């Protein structure tokens, strides 16, 4: 009685594994990227912020810089400590504390200012226009800051946040 040779089985197994690798790679590479992470165009890069340039500038800083700075302070657990006049009843995760942060009740002894900037003029520059993608890029840069570095974010913002400002 002869035992069938299994020489073809390893070859088929390797071929099958390689085929699955190609299929999965193709699906991954051909699939859409959320928010156009690849940077090859997409709708966010082409979508300007609505309104006139002054409104756009305010919205850019409000949505990209300030909102993310306040959320980062919350994530770090220091939102209430960052606010002027925050009482013992201040809750780090409260909407009220977040609104106070957005609306200019920061402690200048920590941030060098009592409010989040809403203008390129705060950095000796002028606004050149922004897209929705610029808002997200700035937000990601602020969220990437360490909890120690967030205190300097107003004095020294990430370069990604000032990319819409020109001298």
PDB file of C-alpha atoms in Angstrom:
ATOM      1  CA  UNK A   1       0.000   0.000   0.000  1.00  0.00           C
ATOM      2  CA  UNK A   2       1.404   3.340  -0.947  1.00  0.00           C
ATOM      3  CA  UNK A   3       0.810   6.536   0.922  1.00  0.00           C
ATOM      4  CA  UNK A   4      -0.051   9.485  -1.314  1.00  0.00           C
ATOM      5  CA  UNK A   5       2.603  12.160  -1.463  1.00  0.00           C
ATOM      6  CA  UNK A   6       1.821  15.421   0.284  1.00  0.00           C
ATOM      7  CA  UNK A   7       4.335  17.428  -1.722  1.00  0.00           C
ATOM      8  CA  UNK A   8       1.553  19.337  -3.512  1.00  0.00           C
ATOM      9  CA  UNK A   9      -0.234  20.245  -0.262  1.00  0.00           C
ATOM     10  CA  UNK A  10       2.432  22.666   1.080  1.00  0.00           C
ATOM     11  CA  UNK A  11       2.667  24.304  -2.327  1.00  0.00           C
ATOM     12  CA  UNK A  12      -1.124  24.770  -2.475  1.00  0.00           C
ATOM     13  CA  UNK A  13      -1.152  26.105   1.085  1.00  0.00           C
ATOM     14  CA  UNK A  14       1.533  28.663   0.243  1.00  0.00           C
ATOM     15  CA  UNK A  15      -0.283  29.660  -2.937  1.00  0.00           C
ATOM     16  CA  UNK A  16      -3.555  30.001  -1.018  1.00  0.00           C
ATOM     17  CA  UNK A  17      -1.919  32.140   1.686  1.00  0.00           C
ATOM     18  CA  UNK A  18      -0.323  34.369  -0.924  1.00  0.00           C
ATOM     19  CA  UNK A  19      -3.629  34.732  -2.726  1.00  0.00           C
ATOM     20  CA  UNK A  20      -5.408  35.798   0.486  1.00  0.00           C
ATOM     21  CA  UNK A  21      -2.650  38.301   1.203  1.00  0.00           C
ATOM     22  CA  UNK A  22      -3.112  39.849  -2.251  1.00  0.00           C
ATOM     23  CA  UNK A  23      -6.909  39.969  -1.851  1.00  0.00           C
ATOM     24  CA  UNK A  24      -6.733  41.623   1.568  1.00  0.00           C
ATOM     25  CA  UNK A  25      -4.085  44.089   0.412  1.00  0.00           C
ATOM     26  CA  UNK A  26      -6.207  45.039  -2.577  1.00  0.00           C
ATOM     27  CA  UNK A  27      -9.259  45.637  -0.411  1.00  0.00           C
ATOM     28  CA  UNK A  28      -7.240  47.758   1.994  1.00  0.00           C
ATOM     29  CA  UNK A  29      -5.541  49.835  -0.688  1.00  0.00           C
ATOM     30  CA  UNK A  30      -8.647  50.302  -2.819  1.00  0.00           C
ATOM     31  CA  UNK A  31     -10.949  51.172   0.075  1.00  0.00           C
ATOM     32  CA  UNK A  32     -11.895  54.719   1.006  1.00  0.00           C
ATOM     33  CA  UNK A  33      -9.892  56.508   3.654  1.00  0.00           C
ATOM     34  CA  UNK A  34     -11.879  58.240   6.397  1.00  0.00           C
ATOM     35  CA  UNK A  35     -11.364  61.984   6.157  1.00  0.00           C
ATOM     36  CA  UNK A  36      -9.035  61.463   3.209  1.00  0.00           C
ATOM     37  CA  UNK A  37      -6.150  60.545   5.489  1.00  0.00           C
ATOM     38  CA  UNK A  38      -4.007  59.788   2.455  1.00  0.00           C
ATOM     39  CA  UNK A  39      -4.013  63.448   1.465  1.00  0.00           C
ATOM     40  CA  UNK A  40      -4.828  62.832  -2.204  1.00  0.00           C
ATOM     41  CA  UNK A  41      -7.652  65.344  -2.432  1.00  0.00           C
ATOM     42  CA  UNK A  42     -11.136  64.547  -1.242  1.00  0.00           C
ATOM     43  CA  UNK A  43     -14.000  66.713  -0.145  1.00  0.00           C
ATOM     44  CA  UNK A  44     -12.532  68.049   3.115  1.00  0.00           C
ATOM     45  CA  UNK A  45      -9.506  69.552   1.399  1.00  0.00           C
ATOM     46  CA  UNK A  46     -11.725  71.407  -1.059  1.00  0.00           C
ATOM     47  CA  UNK A  47     -14.432  72.555   1.353  1.00  0.00           C
ATOM     48  CA  UNK A  48     -13.802  76.122   2.448  1.00  0.00           C
ATOM     49  CA  UNK A  49     -15.235  77.306   5.696  1.00  0.00           C
ATOM     50  CA  UNK A  50     -18.519  79.200   5.201  1.00  0.00           C
ATOM     51  CA  UNK A  51     -18.941  82.935   5.600  1.00  0.00           C
ATOM     52  CA  UNK A  52     -16.780  85.973   4.973  1.00  0.00           C
ATOM     53  CA  UNK A  53     -13.037  85.831   5.811  1.00  0.00           C
ATOM     54  CA  UNK A  54     -13.524  87.224   9.342  1.00  0.00           C
ATOM     55  CA  UNK A  55     -16.175  84.609  10.137  1.00  0.00           C
ATOM     56  CA  UNK A  56     -14.037  81.870   8.580  1.00  0.00           C
ATOM     57  CA  UNK A  57     -11.033  82.856  10.675  1.00  0.00           C
ATOM     58  CA  UNK A  58     -13.076  82.889  13.872  1.00  0.00           C
ATOM     59  CA  UNK A  59     -14.634  79.511  13.039  1.00  0.00           C
ATOM     60  CA  UNK A  60     -11.257  78.018  12.147  1.00  0.00           C
ATOM     61  CA  UNK A  61      -9.795  78.898  15.540  1.00  0.00           C
ATOM     62  CA  UNK A  62     -13.006  78.111  17.413  1.00  0.00           C
ATOM     63  CA  UNK A  63     -13.494  74.653  15.898  1.00  0.00           C
ATOM     64  CA  UNK A  64      -9.896  73.598  15.328  1.00  0.00           C
ATOM     65  CA  UNK A  65      -7.790  75.288  17.980  1.00  0.00           C
ATOM     66  CA  UNK A  66     -10.037  76.276  20.885  1.00  0.00           C
ATOM     67  CA  UNK A  67     -12.477  73.369  20.906  1.00  0.00           C
ATOM     68  CA  UNK A  68      -9.646  70.870  20.801  1.00  0.00           C
ATOM     69  CA  UNK A  69      -7.598  72.723  23.411  1.00  0.00           C
ATOM     70  CA  UNK A  70     -10.555  72.636  25.807  1.00  0.00           C
ATOM     71  CA  UNK A  71     -11.216  68.968  25.052  1.00  0.00           C
ATOM     72  CA  UNK A  72      -7.524  68.180  25.606  1.00  0.00           C
ATOM     73  CA  UNK A  73      -7.636  69.970  28.974  1.00  0.00           C
ATOM     74  CA  UNK A  74     -10.695  67.877  29.835  1.00  0.00           C
ATOM     75  CA  UNK A  75      -8.965  64.653  28.751  1.00  0.00           C
ATOM     76  CA  UNK A  76      -5.948  65.558  30.872  1.00  0.00           C
ATOM     77  CA  UNK A  77      -8.280  66.080  33.847  1.00  0.00           C
ATOM     78  CA  UNK A  78      -7.299  69.739  34.351  1.00  0.00           C
ATOM     79  CA  UNK A  79     -10.141  71.656  32.726  1.00  0.00           C
ATOM     80  CA  UNK A  80     -11.472  73.095  35.995  1.00  0.00           C
ATOM     81  CA  UNK A  81      -7.958  73.919  37.205  1.00  0.00           C
ATOM     82  CA  UNK A  82      -7.429  75.871  33.972  1.00  0.00           C
ATOM     83  CA  UNK A  83     -10.403  78.191  34.505  1.00  0.00           C
ATOM     84  CA  UNK A  84     -10.546  81.505  36.330  1.00  0.00           C
ATOM     85  CA  UNK A  85     -12.999  81.469  39.194  1.00  0.00           C
ATOM     86  CA  UNK A  86     -13.888  77.798  38.862  1.00  0.00           C
ATOM     87  CA  UNK A  87     -15.333  76.828  42.204  1.00  0.00           C
ATOM     88  CA  UNK A  88     -15.097  73.601  44.115  1.00  0.00           C
ATOM     89  CA  UNK A  89     -18.307  72.504  42.402  1.00  0.00           C
ATOM     90  CA  UNK A  90     -16.702  72.638  38.938  1.00  0.00           C
ATOM     91  CA  UNK A  91     -16.873  69.298  37.152  1.00  0.00           C
ATOM     92  CA  UNK A  92     -14.106  68.479  34.668  1.00  0.00           C
ATOM     93  CA  UNK A  93     -16.552  66.742  32.309  1.00  0.00           C
ATOM     94  CA  UNK A  94     -19.314  69.354  32.475  1.00  0.00           C
ATOM     95  CA  UNK A  95     -20.592  71.322  29.499  1.00  0.00           C
ATOM     96  CA  UNK A  96     -20.389  74.480  31.623  1.00  0.00           C
ATOM     97  CA  UNK A  97     -16.643  74.081  32.226  1.00  0.00           C
ATOM     98  CA  UNK A  98     -16.098  73.421  28.523  1.00  0.00           C
ATOM     99  CA  UNK A  99     -18.094  76.556  27.586  1.00  0.00           C
ATOM    100  CA  UNK A 100     -16.122  78.654  30.078  1.00  0.00           C
ATOM    101  CA  UNK A 101     -12.916  77.453  28.455  1.00  0.00           C
ATOM    102  CA  UNK A 102     -14.180  78.356  24.976  1.00  0.00           C
ATOM    103  CA  UNK A 103     -15.524  81.751  26.030  1.00  0.00           C
ATOM    104  CA  UNK A 104     -12.431  83.255  27.598  1.00  0.00           C
ATOM    105  CA  UNK A 105     -12.277  82.294  31.221  1.00  0.00           C
ATOM    106  CA  UNK A 106      -8.794  80.757  31.205  1.00  0.00           C
ATOM    107  CA  UNK A 107      -6.203  81.425  33.887  1.00  0.00           C
ATOM    108  CA  UNK A 108      -3.618  83.809  32.398  1.00  0.00           C
ATOM    109  CA  UNK A 109      -1.053  82.648  34.957  1.00  0.00           C
ATOM    110  CA  UNK A 110      -1.076  79.267  33.175  1.00  0.00           C
ATOM    111  CA  UNK A 111      -1.720  80.159  29.527  1.00  0.00           C
ATOM    112  CA  UNK A 112      -0.384  83.711  29.228  1.00  0.00           C
ATOM    113  CA  UNK A 113      -3.879  84.809  28.188  1.00  0.00           C
ATOM    114  CA  UNK A 114      -7.380  84.627  29.584  1.00  0.00           C
ATOM    115  CA  UNK A 115      -8.836  83.452  26.283  1.00  0.00           C
ATOM    116  CA  UNK A 116      -8.205  81.157  23.406  1.00  0.00           C
ATOM    117  CA  UNK A 117      -7.022  83.005  20.280  1.00  0.00           C
ATOM    118  CA  UNK A 118      -9.507  83.529  17.474  1.00  0.00           C
ATOM    119  CA  UNK A 119      -7.263  85.403  15.071  1.00  0.00           C
ATOM    120  CA  UNK A 120      -3.986  85.095  13.192  1.00  0.00           C
ATOM    121  CA  UNK A 121      -3.372  88.658  14.410  1.00  0.00           C
ATOM    122  CA  UNK A 122      -2.552  87.226  17.848  1.00  0.00           C
ATOM    123  CA  UNK A 123       0.542  85.743  16.168  1.00  0.00           C
ATOM    124  CA  UNK A 124       1.532  88.758  14.061  1.00  0.00           C
ATOM    125  CA  UNK A 125       0.078  87.295  10.884  1.00  0.00           C
ATOM    126  CA  UNK A 126      -2.989  87.550   8.677  1.00  0.00           C
ATOM    127  CA  UNK A 127      -5.536  84.905   7.791  1.00  0.00           C
ATOM    128  CA  UNK A 128      -5.040  83.304   4.354  1.00  0.00           C
ATOM    129  CA  UNK A 129      -8.118  81.056   4.281  1.00  0.00           C
ATOM    130  CA  UNK A 130      -8.847  77.576   5.573  1.00  0.00           C
ATOM    131  CA  UNK A 131     -10.666  74.408   4.651  1.00  0.00           C
ATOM    132  CA  UNK A 132     -12.470  71.856   6.787  1.00  0.00           C
ATOM    133  CA  UNK A 133      -9.345  69.704   6.527  1.00  0.00           C
ATOM    134  CA  UNK A 134      -7.251  72.520   8.047  1.00  0.00           C
ATOM    135  CA  UNK A 135      -9.613  72.557  11.035  1.00  0.00           C
ATOM    136  CA  UNK A 136      -9.142  68.808  11.515  1.00  0.00           C
ATOM    137  CA  UNK A 137      -5.363  68.945  11.069  1.00  0.00           C
ATOM    138  CA  UNK A 138      -5.071  71.632  13.754  1.00  0.00           C
ATOM    139  CA  UNK A 139      -7.339  69.641  16.072  1.00  0.00           C
ATOM    140  CA  UNK A 140      -5.245  66.497  15.629  1.00  0.00           C
ATOM    141  CA  UNK A 141      -2.047  68.456  16.355  1.00  0.00           C
ATOM    142  CA  UNK A 142      -3.487  69.817  19.605  1.00  0.00           C
ATOM    143  CA  UNK A 143      -4.790  66.416  20.665  1.00  0.00           C
ATOM    144  CA  UNK A 144      -1.320  64.981  20.098  1.00  0.00           C
ATOM    145  CA  UNK A 145       0.192  67.342  22.701  1.00  0.00           C
ATOM    146  CA  UNK A 146       1.149  65.895  26.041  1.00  0.00           C
ATOM    147  CA  UNK A 147      -0.738  67.025  29.118  1.00  0.00           C
ATOM    148  CA  UNK A 148       2.380  68.926  30.198  1.00  0.00           C
ATOM    149  CA  UNK A 149       2.711  70.756  26.867  1.00  0.00           C
ATOM    150  CA  UNK A 150      -0.914  71.904  26.668  1.00  0.00           C
ATOM    151  CA  UNK A 151      -0.219  74.866  28.999  1.00  0.00           C
ATOM    152  CA  UNK A 152       2.021  76.402  26.295  1.00  0.00           C
ATOM    153  CA  UNK A 153      -0.391  75.854  23.405  1.00  0.00           C
ATOM    154  CA  UNK A 154      -1.593  79.490  23.248  1.00  0.00           C
ATOM    155  CA  UNK A 155       1.914  80.953  23.467  1.00  0.00           C
ATOM    156  CA  UNK A 156       3.397  78.373  21.092  1.00  0.00           C
ATOM    157  CA  UNK A 157       0.696  76.699  19.002  1.00  0.00           C
ATOM    158  CA  UNK A 158       1.537  73.726  16.817  1.00  0.00           C
ATOM    159  CA  UNK A 159       2.715  74.788  13.360  1.00  0.00           C
ATOM    160  CA  UNK A 160      -0.242  72.926  11.847  1.00  0.00           C
ATOM    161  CA  UNK A 161      -2.586  75.396  13.543  1.00  0.00           C
ATOM    162  CA  UNK A 162      -0.812  78.460  12.170  1.00  0.00           C
ATOM    163  CA  UNK A 163      -0.501  77.088   8.624  1.00  0.00           C
ATOM    164  CA  UNK A 164      -3.486  79.246   7.613  1.00  0.00           C
ATOM    165  CA  UNK A 165      -1.736  82.379   8.880  1.00  0.00           C
ATOM    166  CA  UNK A 166       0.787  84.221   6.700  1.00  0.00           C
ATOM    167  CA  UNK A 167       3.207  86.991   7.743  1.00  0.00           C
TER     168      UNK A 167
END
